[in-house]
GROMACS .gro file of C-alpha atoms in nm:
model
  188
    1MET     CA    1   0.667   0.271   1.461
    2ILE     CA    2   0.797   0.373   1.125
    3THR     CA    3   1.087   0.669   1.167
    4ASN     CA    4   1.291   0.842   0.905
    5ASN     CA    5   1.605   0.624   0.995
    6LEU     CA    6   1.498   0.383   0.827
    7THR     CA    7   1.765   0.123   0.646
    8ALA     CA    8   1.703  -0.051   0.314
    9ASN     CA    9   1.740  -0.410   0.542
   10THR     CA   10   1.466  -0.324   0.716
   11VAL     CA   11   1.212  -0.289   0.431
   12ALA     CA   12   1.396  -0.601   0.298
   13GLN     CA   13   1.281  -0.789   0.643
   14LEU     CA   14   0.906  -0.655   0.579
   15ALA     CA   15   0.935  -0.756   0.253
   16GLN     CA   16   1.108  -1.116   0.313
   17SER     CA   17   0.788  -1.130   0.602
   18LEU     CA   18   0.525  -1.068   0.368
   19GLY     CA   19   0.665  -1.253   0.093
   20SER     CA   20   0.644  -1.550   0.351
   21GLN     CA   21   0.313  -1.521   0.530
   22LEU     CA   22   0.178  -1.505   0.110
   23SER     CA   23   0.354  -1.857  -0.004
   24LEU     CA   24   0.259  -2.005   0.346
   25HIS     CA   25  -0.143  -1.930   0.295
   26SER     CA   26  -0.101  -1.949  -0.138
   27TRP     CA   27  -0.200  -1.615  -0.161
   28SER     CA   28  -0.062  -1.351  -0.392
   29VAL     CA   29  -0.042  -0.961  -0.361
   30ALA     CA   30  -0.065  -0.669  -0.637
   31LEU     CA   31   0.030  -0.299  -0.607
   32ALA     CA   32  -0.106   0.021  -0.699
   33GLU     CA   33   0.171   0.320  -0.597
   34SER     CA   34   0.171   0.668  -0.671
   35CYS     CA   35   0.456   0.883  -0.428
   36THR     CA   36   0.635   0.515  -0.418
   37GLY     CA   37   0.670   0.494  -0.798
   38GLY     CA   38   0.736   0.091  -0.779
   39LEU     CA   39   0.946   0.107  -0.478
   40VAL     CA   40   0.696  -0.181  -0.287
   41CYS     CA   41   0.738  -0.345  -0.608
   42ALA     CA   42   1.095  -0.336  -0.641
   43SER     CA   43   1.151  -0.475  -0.228
   44LEU     CA   44   0.912  -0.721  -0.288
   45THR     CA   45   1.024  -0.880  -0.658
   46GLU     CA   46   1.400  -0.845  -0.524
   47ILE     CA   47   1.309  -1.191  -0.331
   48ALA     CA   48   1.409  -1.515  -0.495
   49GLY     CA   49   1.103  -1.685  -0.564
   50SER     CA   50   0.836  -1.412  -0.551
   51SER     CA   51   0.711  -1.507  -0.870
   52ALA     CA   52   0.501  -1.722  -0.717
   53TRP     CA   53   0.307  -1.481  -0.467
   54PHE     CA   54   0.360  -1.142  -0.664
   55GLU     CA   55   0.095  -1.107  -0.934
   56ARG     CA   56   0.139  -0.724  -1.052
   57GLY     CA   57   0.207  -0.387  -0.964
   58TYR     CA   58   0.052  -0.049  -1.133
   59ILE     CA   59   0.229   0.305  -1.109
   60THR     CA   60  -0.010   0.528  -1.119
   61TYR     CA   61   0.145   0.822  -1.076
   62SER     CA   62  -0.078   1.085  -1.247
   63ASN     CA   63  -0.473   1.097  -1.180
   64GLN     CA   64  -0.530   0.957  -1.560
   65ALA     CA   65  -0.355   0.643  -1.468
   66LYS     CA   66  -0.558   0.608  -1.148
   67SER     CA   67  -0.873   0.640  -1.344
   68GLU     CA   68  -0.816   0.427  -1.667
   69CYS     CA   69  -0.569   0.142  -1.488
   70LEU     CA   70  -0.771   0.138  -1.153
   71GLY     CA   71  -1.084   0.243  -1.198
   72VAL     CA   72  -1.063   0.543  -0.937
   73SER     CA   73  -1.309   0.749  -1.070
   74ALA     CA   74  -1.236   1.126  -1.152
   75GLU     CA   75  -1.537   1.256  -0.914
   76LEU     CA   76  -1.359   1.101  -0.630
   77ILE     CA   77  -1.023   1.254  -0.724
   78GLY     CA   78  -1.191   1.580  -0.771
   79SER     CA   79  -1.410   1.581  -0.416
   80PHE     CA   80  -1.111   1.458  -0.185
   81GLY     CA   81  -0.810   1.497  -0.408
   82ALA     CA   82  -0.574   1.224  -0.553
   83VAL     CA   83  -0.396   1.218  -0.216
   84SER     CA   84  -0.657   1.136   0.016
   85GLU     CA   85  -0.788   0.784   0.247
   86GLU     CA   86  -1.107   0.797  -0.063
   87VAL     CA   87  -0.893   0.739  -0.339
   88ALA     CA   88  -0.631   0.546  -0.158
   89LYS     CA   89  -0.949   0.286  -0.083
   90ALA     CA   90  -1.027   0.270  -0.456
   91MET     CA   91  -0.712   0.252  -0.565
   92ALA     CA   92  -0.678  -0.082  -0.332
   93GLU     CA   93  -1.014  -0.187  -0.438
   94GLY     CA   94  -0.967  -0.176  -0.770
   95THR     CA   95  -0.587  -0.305  -0.758
   96LEU     CA   96  -0.790  -0.635  -0.597
   97LYS     CA   97  -1.096  -0.601  -0.894
   98ASN     CA   98  -0.836  -0.609  -1.165
   99SER     CA   99  -0.612  -0.838  -1.054
  100ALA     CA  100  -0.621  -1.209  -0.944
  101SER     CA  101  -0.444  -1.139  -0.620
  102ASN     CA  102  -0.570  -1.180  -0.278
  103LEU     CA  103  -0.417  -0.883  -0.135
  104ALA     CA  104  -0.429  -0.523  -0.309
  105ILE     CA  105  -0.204  -0.247  -0.128
  106ALA     CA  106  -0.233   0.135  -0.268
  107ILE     CA  107  -0.034   0.396  -0.156
  108THR     CA  108  -0.113   0.780  -0.285
  109GLY     CA  109   0.099   1.068  -0.087
  110ILE     CA  110   0.334   1.386  -0.115
  111ALA     CA  111   0.682   1.273  -0.136
  112GLY     CA  112   0.822   1.634  -0.199
  113PRO     CA  113   1.034   1.865  -0.190
  114THR     CA  114   0.747   2.053  -0.322
  115GLY     CA  115   0.350   1.982  -0.393
  116GLY     CA  116   0.226   2.021  -0.027
  117SER     CA  117  -0.020   2.250   0.098
  118PRO     CA  118  -0.110   2.342   0.422
  119GLY     CA  119  -0.406   2.078   0.442
  120LYS     CA  120  -0.174   1.858   0.293
  121PRO     CA  121   0.155   1.908   0.399
  122VAL     CA  122   0.483   1.719   0.198
  123GLY     CA  123   0.528   1.405   0.394
  124THR     CA  124   0.124   1.345   0.413
  125VAL     CA  125   0.129   1.006   0.214
  126CYS     CA  126  -0.250   0.764   0.226
  127PHE     CA  127  -0.229   0.393   0.206
  128GLY     CA  128  -0.531   0.130   0.130
  129TRP     CA  129  -0.483  -0.228   0.177
  130ALA     CA  130  -0.807  -0.479   0.059
  131PHE     CA  131  -0.772  -0.867   0.148
  132THR     CA  132  -0.967  -1.136   0.031
  133PRO     CA  133  -0.864  -1.456   0.110
  134VAL     CA  134  -1.034  -1.609  -0.186
  135ALA     CA  135  -0.928  -1.428  -0.506
  136ASN     CA  136  -1.172  -1.356  -0.762
  137ASN     CA  137  -1.452  -1.442  -0.565
  138LEU     CA  138  -1.760  -1.188  -0.553
  139GLN     CA  139  -1.893  -1.386  -0.261
  140SER     CA  140  -1.632  -1.326  -0.040
  141PRO     CA  141  -1.617  -0.939   0.015
  142ALA     CA  142  -1.250  -0.787   0.105
  143LEU     CA  143  -1.119  -0.667   0.428
  144VAL     CA  144  -1.072  -0.304   0.320
  145LYS     CA  145  -0.831  -0.079   0.572
  146VAL     CA  146  -0.691   0.304   0.468
  147ASN     CA  147  -0.488   0.486   0.713
  148THR     CA  148  -0.311   0.834   0.657
  149GLN     CA  149   0.043   0.909   0.777
  150HIS     CA  150   0.288   1.235   0.786
  151PHE     CA  151   0.666   1.114   0.737
  152ALA     CA  152   0.935   1.357   0.827
  153GLY     CA  153   1.248   1.386   0.587
  154ASP     CA  154   1.348   1.440   0.247
  155ARG     CA  155   1.176   1.252  -0.064
  156ALA     CA  156   1.398   0.986  -0.012
  157ALA     CA  157   1.308   0.967   0.305
  158VAL     CA  158   0.944   1.001   0.296
  159ARG     CA  159   0.932   0.696   0.017
  160THR     CA  160   1.103   0.467   0.226
  161GLN     CA  161   0.900   0.538   0.519
  162ALA     CA  162   0.572   0.492   0.300
  163CYS     CA  163   0.758   0.133   0.161
  164ALA     CA  164   0.816   0.023   0.542
  165PHE     CA  165   0.450   0.148   0.694
  166ALA     CA  166   0.258  -0.028   0.336
  167LEU     CA  167   0.418  -0.336   0.418
  168GLN     CA  168   0.356  -0.320   0.773
  169GLY     CA  169   0.013  -0.259   0.691
  170ALA     CA  170  -0.012  -0.554   0.478
  171LEU     CA  171   0.153  -0.795   0.737
  172ALA     CA  172  -0.097  -0.688   0.989
  173LEU     CA  173  -0.389  -0.693   0.799
  174ILE     CA  174  -0.299  -1.086   0.697
  175HIS     CA  175  -0.116  -1.190   0.964
  176PRO     CA  176  -0.300  -1.164   1.299
  177THR     CA  177  -0.016  -1.213   1.521
  178PHE     CA  178   0.183  -0.935   1.327
  179THR     CA  179   0.295  -0.703   1.624
  180THR     CA  180   0.282  -0.390   1.477
  181GLU     CA  181  -0.072  -0.261   1.478
  182ILE     CA  182  -0.199  -0.005   1.198
  183PRO     CA  183  -0.418   0.293   1.416
  184GLN     CA  184  -0.681   0.429   1.194
  185ARG     CA  185  -0.540   0.761   1.203
  186ASN     CA  186  -0.239   0.943   1.257
  187ASN     CA  187  -0.252   1.304   1.201
  188GLY     CA  188   0.063   1.396   1.439
   0.00000   0.00000   0.00000
């Protein structure tokens, strides 16, 4: 369970675990970050030797960047909003398609302190993960998962919780015995 009492050490441990799994299987990861602004990329590239499994990162803070860099359609963003599971899914799929990676992680949300609405309050973060054991192989369809979380705390706390949850979700997707299960939806 992710709480707003996370430490940098917790995120570093999750990043190390993900890096170890990727290295073990000779897989690589690419990211698309919006509200986290590169925090997940930074946590992964902090690890010595990450160049063996870290492929690239996109910081697609604007809707235009999501469309231009990842192929997320303006119509999808217009229909569901940039902070939606639909857009997180499209971001993950676009990241996987535009990289030579096996795993893509996408994050879009409202870190605050402003920008929230009654339907999407501050702390709402949507995640997408796409995985294929064989990179750049159109015959091997990607496994895609999405999730929405509502984190508490200030901007820094929301971003840190989102970073940790993104890493946990990636581990749960690629490592069957990882102990944290990703629920399909958390509206609480």
